[in-house]
Amino acid sequence: MDKEKLKKLRRSDFFKAVFLIIFVFVTGWVIFGFTRVYGSAMKPAACDGDILMYYRLHTEYKAGDMVVYQADGLLHIGRIAAVPEETVQITEEGELVINGYTQADTEVFYEKGPANGTEEQSLGKGEYYILADDPSSTEDSRSYGPILRKQIKGRKIRKPSTIIYHSWEVVHNIILGRKI
């Protein structure tokens, strides 16, 4: 190859690399979000210091989804316990009751917070009741009340470290000639 063709090839590769970096950046920060976990409110699903990736464009949430939401100007992580137009109550014994049915987890008992007491709460349109996995943590709907849909920033996808591990596992199997 002569020097002129080599220069054009390098220039072309450079522009492709710049485009790829810009594409990854825009995709990474517009479609996906990243947040650091502070504290043990979601332990064992998410521990202090973990970095979580969440999908910002998710539109429908259901009970059990782990979400990132904003309350008091800070990002929090919690699990949706009840969705719009359901009723929620935490009994004096600390049992979670949704739509009149006590939830099956017999080892988790929630402490009462100012947002619930023993009164049944009816969620309106666009309101979600979000609880931490660790019942001793009260930075959730027990403190903040129902969380509005617009406060939910996205649904957790997984820890980036898990994605990197699984990607490496796939590459490793390809190198070794194993079927995936």
GROMACS .gro file of C-alpha atoms in nm:
model
  180
    1MET     CA    1   0.000   0.000   0.000
    2ASP     CA    2   0.126   0.344  -0.076
    3LYS     CA    3   0.145   0.618   0.188
    4GLU     CA    4  -0.154   0.815   0.053
    5LYS     CA    5  -0.392   0.517   0.078
    6LEU     CA    6  -0.262   0.440   0.425
    7LYS     CA    7  -0.332   0.802   0.537
    8LYS     CA    8  -0.688   0.784   0.399
    9LEU     CA    9  -0.744   0.452   0.572
   10ARG     CA   10  -0.617   0.589   0.905
   11ARG     CA   11  -0.830   0.903   0.867
   12SER     CA   12  -1.135   0.691   0.787
   13ASP     CA   13  -1.069   0.469   1.092
   14PHE     CA   14  -1.025   0.778   1.308
   15PHE     CA   15  -1.365   0.920   1.204
   16LYS     CA   16  -1.531   0.581   1.258
   17ALA     CA   17  -1.380   0.563   1.607
   18VAL     CA   18  -1.494   0.918   1.692
   19PHE     CA   19  -1.845   0.840   1.565
   20LEU     CA   20  -1.853   0.518   1.768
   21ILE     CA   21  -1.743   0.699   2.085
   22ILE     CA   22  -2.008   0.969   2.038
   23PHE     CA   23  -2.274   0.705   1.967
   24VAL     CA   24  -2.183   0.504   2.277
   25PHE     CA   25  -2.179   0.819   2.491
   26VAL     CA   26  -2.520   0.938   2.369
   27THR     CA   27  -2.670   0.591   2.401
   28GLY     CA   28  -2.516   0.544   2.743
   29TRP     CA   29  -2.640   0.870   2.890
   30VAL     CA   30  -2.971   0.923   2.710
   31ILE     CA   31  -3.113   0.572   2.700
   32PHE     CA   32  -2.936   0.431   3.003
   33GLY     CA   33  -2.849   0.582   3.338
   34PHE     CA   34  -2.596   0.488   3.600
   35THR     CA   35  -2.613   0.545   3.973
   36ARG     CA   36  -2.408   0.445   4.274
   37VAL     CA   37  -2.572   0.263   4.564
   38TYR     CA   38  -2.534   0.432   4.902
   39GLY     CA   39  -2.620   0.233   5.212
   40SER     CA   40  -2.780  -0.108   5.252
   41ALA     CA   41  -3.146  -0.031   5.175
   42MET     CA   42  -3.155  -0.278   4.883
   43LYS     CA   43  -2.922  -0.542   5.023
   44PRO     CA   44  -2.863  -0.815   4.897
   45ALA     CA   45  -2.984  -0.713   4.548
   46ALA     CA   46  -2.767  -0.399   4.555
   47CYS     CA   47  -2.497  -0.333   4.813
   48ASP     CA   48  -2.323  -0.015   4.924
   49GLY     CA   49  -2.080   0.094   4.654
   50ASP     CA   50  -2.241  -0.100   4.366
   51ILE     CA   51  -2.295   0.082   4.038
   52LEU     CA   52  -2.637   0.011   3.887
   53MET     CA   53  -2.741   0.061   3.527
   54TYR     CA   54  -3.103   0.150   3.460
   55TYR     CA   55  -3.315   0.191   3.148
   56ARG     CA   56  -3.454   0.544   3.123
   57LEU     CA   57  -3.710   0.480   2.847
   58HIS     CA   58  -3.911   0.216   3.036
   59THR     CA   59  -4.279   0.316   3.037
   60GLU     CA   60  -4.472   0.049   3.228
   61TYR     CA   61  -4.376  -0.059   3.576
   62LYS     CA   62  -4.512  -0.353   3.771
   63ALA     CA   63  -4.488  -0.475   4.128
   64GLY     CA   64  -4.147  -0.626   4.193
   65ASP     CA   65  -3.956  -0.400   3.953
   66MET     CA   66  -3.643  -0.246   4.105
   67VAL     CA   67  -3.640   0.121   4.007
   68VAL     CA   68  -3.435   0.435   4.048
   69TYR     CA   69  -3.647   0.728   4.164
   70GLN     CA   70  -3.597   1.083   4.282
   71ALA     CA   71  -3.718   1.210   4.620
   72ASP     CA   72  -3.594   1.509   4.820
   73GLY     CA   73  -3.359   1.597   4.534
   74LEU     CA   74  -3.167   1.267   4.562
   75LEU     CA   75  -3.174   0.945   4.362
   76HIS     CA   76  -3.294   0.639   4.555
   77ILE     CA   77  -3.330   0.273   4.465
   78GLY     CA   78  -3.634   0.069   4.566
   79ARG     CA   79  -3.871  -0.205   4.465
   80ILE     CA   80  -4.227  -0.132   4.354
   81ALA     CA   81  -4.467  -0.286   4.607
   82ALA     CA   82  -4.792  -0.145   4.468
   83VAL     CA   83  -4.892   0.014   4.139
   84PRO     CA   84  -5.149   0.286   4.059
   85GLU     CA   85  -5.504   0.233   4.184
   86GLU     CA   86  -5.407  -0.032   4.440
   87THR     CA   87  -5.438  -0.003   4.817
   88VAL     CA   88  -5.144  -0.041   5.055
   89GLN     CA   89  -5.122  -0.087   5.429
   90ILE     CA   90  -4.851  -0.180   5.674
   91THR     CA   91  -5.017  -0.336   5.976
   92GLU     CA   92  -4.921  -0.279   6.340
   93GLU     CA   93  -4.739  -0.614   6.320
   94GLY     CA   94  -4.535  -0.480   6.026
   95GLU     CA   95  -4.698  -0.694   5.758
   96LEU     CA   96  -4.738  -0.553   5.409
   97VAL     CA   97  -5.099  -0.571   5.285
   98ILE     CA   98  -5.184  -0.491   4.923
   99ASN     CA   99  -5.546  -0.482   4.806
  100GLY     CA  100  -5.650  -0.654   5.129
  101TYR     CA  101  -5.407  -0.946   5.089
  102THR     CA  102  -5.111  -0.994   5.322
  103GLN     CA  103  -4.797  -1.049   5.116
  104ALA     CA  104  -4.640  -1.393   5.142
  105ASP     CA  105  -4.296  -1.298   5.275
  106THR     CA  106  -4.323  -1.407   5.638
  107GLU     CA  107  -3.968  -1.308   5.734
  108VAL     CA  108  -3.993  -0.940   5.638
  109PHE     CA  109  -4.168  -0.702   5.875
  110TYR     CA  110  -4.175  -0.331   5.800
  111GLU     CA  111  -4.143  -0.062   6.059
  112LYS     CA  112  -4.419   0.195   6.050
  113GLY     CA  113  -4.329   0.533   5.905
  114PRO     CA  114  -4.506   0.868   5.897
  115ALA     CA  115  -4.647   0.800   5.550
  116ASN     CA  116  -4.837   0.484   5.636
  117GLY     CA  117  -4.914   0.409   6.001
  118THR     CA  118  -5.192   0.152   6.007
  119GLU     CA  119  -5.420   0.347   5.773
  120GLU     CA  120  -5.487   0.199   5.434
  121GLN     CA  121  -5.359   0.419   5.149
  122SER     CA  122  -5.522   0.422   4.808
  123LEU     CA  123  -5.284   0.503   4.525
  124GLY     CA  124  -5.406   0.737   4.255
  125LYS     CA  125  -5.323   0.738   3.885
  126GLY     CA  126  -4.950   0.758   3.831
  127GLU     CA  127  -4.865   0.683   4.197
  128TYR     CA  128  -4.643   0.394   4.307
  129TYR     CA  129  -4.563   0.261   4.653
  130ILE     CA  130  -4.192   0.181   4.661
  131LEU     CA  131  -4.018  -0.002   4.945
  132ALA     CA  132  -3.656  -0.085   5.020
  133ASP     CA  133  -3.562  -0.454   5.034
  134ASP     CA  134  -3.416  -0.401   5.381
  135PRO     CA  135  -3.721  -0.338   5.602
  136SER     CA  136  -3.517  -0.143   5.860
  137SER     CA  137  -3.446   0.125   5.598
  138THR     CA  138  -3.717   0.389   5.589
  139GLU     CA  139  -3.598   0.588   5.286
  140ASP     CA  140  -3.890   0.478   5.073
  141SER     CA  141  -4.265   0.540   5.043
  142ARG     CA  142  -4.300   0.506   5.420
  143SER     CA  143  -4.109   0.835   5.447
  144TYR     CA  144  -4.185   1.004   5.114
  145GLY     CA  145  -4.539   0.879   5.056
  146PRO     CA  146  -4.648   0.753   4.713
  147ILE     CA  147  -4.391   0.816   4.439
  148LEU     CA  148  -4.521   0.980   4.121
  149ARG     CA  149  -4.448   0.825   3.783
  150LYS     CA  150  -4.248   1.133   3.681
  151GLN     CA  151  -4.017   1.081   3.982
  152ILE     CA  152  -3.920   0.734   3.856
  153LYS     CA  153  -3.606   0.769   3.647
  154GLY     CA  154  -3.587   0.413   3.517
  155ARG     CA  155  -3.593   0.040   3.582
  156LYS     CA  156  -3.278  -0.134   3.697
  157ILE     CA  157  -3.122  -0.353   3.434
  158ARG     CA  158  -2.824  -0.497   3.619
  159LYS     CA  159  -2.489  -0.415   3.762
  160PRO     CA  160  -2.239  -0.321   3.486
  161SER     CA  161  -1.985  -0.554   3.651
  162THR     CA  162  -2.227  -0.842   3.581
  163ILE     CA  163  -2.255  -0.736   3.215
  164ILE     CA  164  -1.877  -0.721   3.182
  165TYR     CA  165  -1.843  -1.064   3.344
  166HIS     CA  166  -2.102  -1.224   3.112
  167SER     CA  167  -1.951  -1.052   2.805
  168TRP     CA  168  -1.610  -1.187   2.899
  169GLU     CA  169  -1.760  -1.534   2.948
  170VAL     CA  170  -1.905  -1.526   2.594
  171VAL     CA  171  -1.573  -1.408   2.443
  172HIS     CA  172  -1.383  -1.671   2.643
  173ASN     CA  173  -1.611  -1.949   2.516
  174ILE     CA  174  -1.574  -1.828   2.156
  175ILE     CA  175  -1.195  -1.828   2.189
  176LEU     CA  176  -1.201  -2.181   2.328
  177GLY     CA  177  -1.437  -2.295   2.052
  178ARG     CA  178  -1.719  -2.387   2.291
  179LYS     CA  179  -2.082  -2.359   2.190
  180ILE     CA  180  -2.264  -2.069   2.353
   0.00000   0.00000   0.00000
